[in-house]
Coordinates of C-alpha atoms and ligand atoms in Angstrom, one line a residue:
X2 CA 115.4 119.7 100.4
X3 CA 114.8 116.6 98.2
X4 CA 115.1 113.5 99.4
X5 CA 117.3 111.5 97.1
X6 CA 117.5 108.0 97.5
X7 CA 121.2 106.7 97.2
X8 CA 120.3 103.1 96.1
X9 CA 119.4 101.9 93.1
X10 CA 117.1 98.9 92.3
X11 CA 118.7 95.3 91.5
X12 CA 116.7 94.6 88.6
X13 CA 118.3 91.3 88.9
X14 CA 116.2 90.3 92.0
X15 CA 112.8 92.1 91.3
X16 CA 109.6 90.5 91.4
X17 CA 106.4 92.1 90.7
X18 CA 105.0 94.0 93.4
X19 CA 104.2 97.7 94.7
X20 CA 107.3 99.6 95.3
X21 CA 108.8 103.2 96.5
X22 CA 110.8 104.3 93.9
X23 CA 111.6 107.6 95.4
X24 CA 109.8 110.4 98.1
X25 CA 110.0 114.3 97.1
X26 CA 109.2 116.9 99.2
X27 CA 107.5 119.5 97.1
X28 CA 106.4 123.2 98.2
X29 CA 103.1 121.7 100.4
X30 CA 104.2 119.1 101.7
X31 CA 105.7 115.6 100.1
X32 CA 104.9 113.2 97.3
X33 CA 106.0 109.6 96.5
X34 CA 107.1 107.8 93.0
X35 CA 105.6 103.8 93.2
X36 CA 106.9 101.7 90.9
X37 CA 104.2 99.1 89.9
X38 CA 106.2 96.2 88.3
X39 CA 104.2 93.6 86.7
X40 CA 106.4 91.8 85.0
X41 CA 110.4 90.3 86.4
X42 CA 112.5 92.2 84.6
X43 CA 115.1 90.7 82.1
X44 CA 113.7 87.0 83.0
X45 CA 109.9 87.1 82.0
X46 CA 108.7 89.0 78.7
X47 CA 108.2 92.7 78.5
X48 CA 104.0 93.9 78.5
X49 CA 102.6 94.0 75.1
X50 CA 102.8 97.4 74.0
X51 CA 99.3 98.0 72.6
X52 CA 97.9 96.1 76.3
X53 CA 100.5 98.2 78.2
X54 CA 99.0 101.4 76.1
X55 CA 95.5 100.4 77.1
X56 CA 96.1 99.3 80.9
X57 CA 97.5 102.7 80.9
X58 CA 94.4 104.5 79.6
X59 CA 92.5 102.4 81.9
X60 CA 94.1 102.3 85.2
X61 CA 94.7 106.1 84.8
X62 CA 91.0 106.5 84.4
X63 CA 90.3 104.2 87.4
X64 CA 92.3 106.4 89.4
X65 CA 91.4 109.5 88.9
X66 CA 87.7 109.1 89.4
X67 CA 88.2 106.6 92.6
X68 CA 86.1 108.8 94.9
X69 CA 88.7 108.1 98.0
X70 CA 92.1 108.4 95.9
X71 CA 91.5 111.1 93.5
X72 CA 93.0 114.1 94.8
X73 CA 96.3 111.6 95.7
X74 CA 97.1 111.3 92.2
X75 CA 99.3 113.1 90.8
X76 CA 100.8 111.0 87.6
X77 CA 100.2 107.5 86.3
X78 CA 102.7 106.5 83.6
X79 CA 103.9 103.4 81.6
X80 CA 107.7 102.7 82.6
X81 CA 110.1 102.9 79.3
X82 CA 111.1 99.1 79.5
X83 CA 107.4 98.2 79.6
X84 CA 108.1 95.9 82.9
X85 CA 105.7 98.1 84.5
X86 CA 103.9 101.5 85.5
X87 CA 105.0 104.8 87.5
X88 CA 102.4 106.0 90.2
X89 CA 102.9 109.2 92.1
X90 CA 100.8 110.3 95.0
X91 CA 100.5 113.2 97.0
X92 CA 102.3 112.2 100.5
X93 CA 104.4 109.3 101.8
X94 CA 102.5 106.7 102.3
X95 CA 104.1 102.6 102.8
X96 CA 103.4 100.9 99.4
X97 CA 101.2 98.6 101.5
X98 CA 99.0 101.2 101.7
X99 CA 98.0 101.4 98.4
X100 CA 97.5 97.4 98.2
X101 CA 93.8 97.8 97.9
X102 CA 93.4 100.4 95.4
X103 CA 96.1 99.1 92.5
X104 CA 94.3 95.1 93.6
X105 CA 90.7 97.0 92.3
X106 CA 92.4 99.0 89.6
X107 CA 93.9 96.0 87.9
X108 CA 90.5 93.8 89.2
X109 CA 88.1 96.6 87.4
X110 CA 90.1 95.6 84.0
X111 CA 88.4 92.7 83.7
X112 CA 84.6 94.1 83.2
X113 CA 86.2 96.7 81.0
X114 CA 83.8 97.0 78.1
X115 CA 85.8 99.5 76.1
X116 CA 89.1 101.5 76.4
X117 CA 88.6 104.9 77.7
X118 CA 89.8 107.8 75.4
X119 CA 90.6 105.4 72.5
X120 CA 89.5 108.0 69.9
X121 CA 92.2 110.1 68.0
X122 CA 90.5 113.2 69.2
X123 CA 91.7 111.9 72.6
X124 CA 94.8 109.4 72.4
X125 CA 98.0 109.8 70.5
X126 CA 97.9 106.7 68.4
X127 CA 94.5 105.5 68.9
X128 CA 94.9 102.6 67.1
X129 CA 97.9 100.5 69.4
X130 CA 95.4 99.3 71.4
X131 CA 94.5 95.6 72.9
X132 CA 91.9 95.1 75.5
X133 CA 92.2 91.4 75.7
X134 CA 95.6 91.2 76.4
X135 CA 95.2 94.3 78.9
X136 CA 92.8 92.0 80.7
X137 CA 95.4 89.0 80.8
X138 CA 98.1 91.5 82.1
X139 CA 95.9 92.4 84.7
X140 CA 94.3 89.6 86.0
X141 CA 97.9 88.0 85.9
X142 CA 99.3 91.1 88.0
X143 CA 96.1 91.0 90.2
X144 CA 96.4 87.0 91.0
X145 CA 100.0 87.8 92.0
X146 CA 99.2 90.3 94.2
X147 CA 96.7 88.7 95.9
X148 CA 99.1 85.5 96.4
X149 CA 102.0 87.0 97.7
X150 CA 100.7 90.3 99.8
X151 CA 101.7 88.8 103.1
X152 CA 105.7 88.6 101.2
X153 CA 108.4 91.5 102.0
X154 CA 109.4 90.5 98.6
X155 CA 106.2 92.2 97.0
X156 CA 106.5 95.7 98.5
X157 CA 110.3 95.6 99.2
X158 CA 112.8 96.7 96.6
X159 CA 116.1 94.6 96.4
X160 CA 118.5 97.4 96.6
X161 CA 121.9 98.0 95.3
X162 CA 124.8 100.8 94.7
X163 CA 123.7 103.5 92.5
X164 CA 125.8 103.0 89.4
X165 CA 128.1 105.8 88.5
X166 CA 128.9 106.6 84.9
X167 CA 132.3 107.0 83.4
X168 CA 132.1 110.6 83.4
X169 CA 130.7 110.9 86.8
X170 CA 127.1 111.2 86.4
X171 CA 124.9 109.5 88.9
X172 CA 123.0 106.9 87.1
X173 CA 118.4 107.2 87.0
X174 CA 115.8 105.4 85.1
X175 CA 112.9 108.0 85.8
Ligands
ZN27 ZN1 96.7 106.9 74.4

């Protein structure tokens, strides 16, 4: 049975922080959709494309060779409104939980010498790329986290009704 949430977010009253965006059971067992918002939606400006393209390489590869994480991940994606990323992890974990690891995947930014996979063998458009302002997004997220990790506000969605379309359809964003 899948376990679909009946809320939506009010992307009104997000702040950045680490969020459930939805839990799945699957055939072995259950996996969870964070949403990692870095930036307040419709208030603050959206993430640089080229930095969101390169925190994306980055964080992904942070991720998937963290010896104690690594066989949790499942997806790491940039969201469509570039306000943030998607993580998905094997399980159900709190978002607290993964506090620590997203703190040292957006700390490990800053000693980042070079973007992984920036090649066009490995990278669909090699060239929208921009380690700097990566490295400002992150440290920015990182410093925000650190501040406010004792605040509901940070790991707590504000909710609201799911919107319903004209026709009917029930309204999702991923
Ligand atoms: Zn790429």
């Amino acid at each position: 049975m899948d376990l679909i949430p009946s809320f939506s977010v009010d992307h009104r009253a997000i702040v950045p922080g680490i969020f459930t965006s939805r839990v799945d059971t699957v055939e072995n067992g259950t996996v969870t959709t964070y949403d990692v918002r870095l930036m307040r939606p419709n208030i603050e400006p959206v993430v640089d494309v080229a930095a969101m393209h390169s925190l994306e390489h980055i964080i992904a590869t942070y991720l998937r060779n963290d010896p104690d994480w690594k066989d949790e991940v499942i997806y790491w994606g940039p969201m469509g409104c570039l306000t943030g990323f998607y993580l998905i992890l094997k399980g159900n974990r709190p978002s607290r939980e993964i506090y620590d690891l997203l703190l040292r995947a957006f700390r490990s930014v800053e000693t980042c010498q070079s973007v992984p996979g920036a090649t066009a063998k490995n990278c669909g458009y090699y060239r929208m790329h921009n380690l700097d302002m990566a490295k400002w997004y992150a440290a920015r997220f990182a410093d925000h986290l650190a501040a406010n990790a004792d605040k509901p506000e940070t790991f707590e969605y504000p909710k609201t009704e799911r919107l319903v379309t004209e026709d009917g359809q029930h309204f999702y964003d991923s």
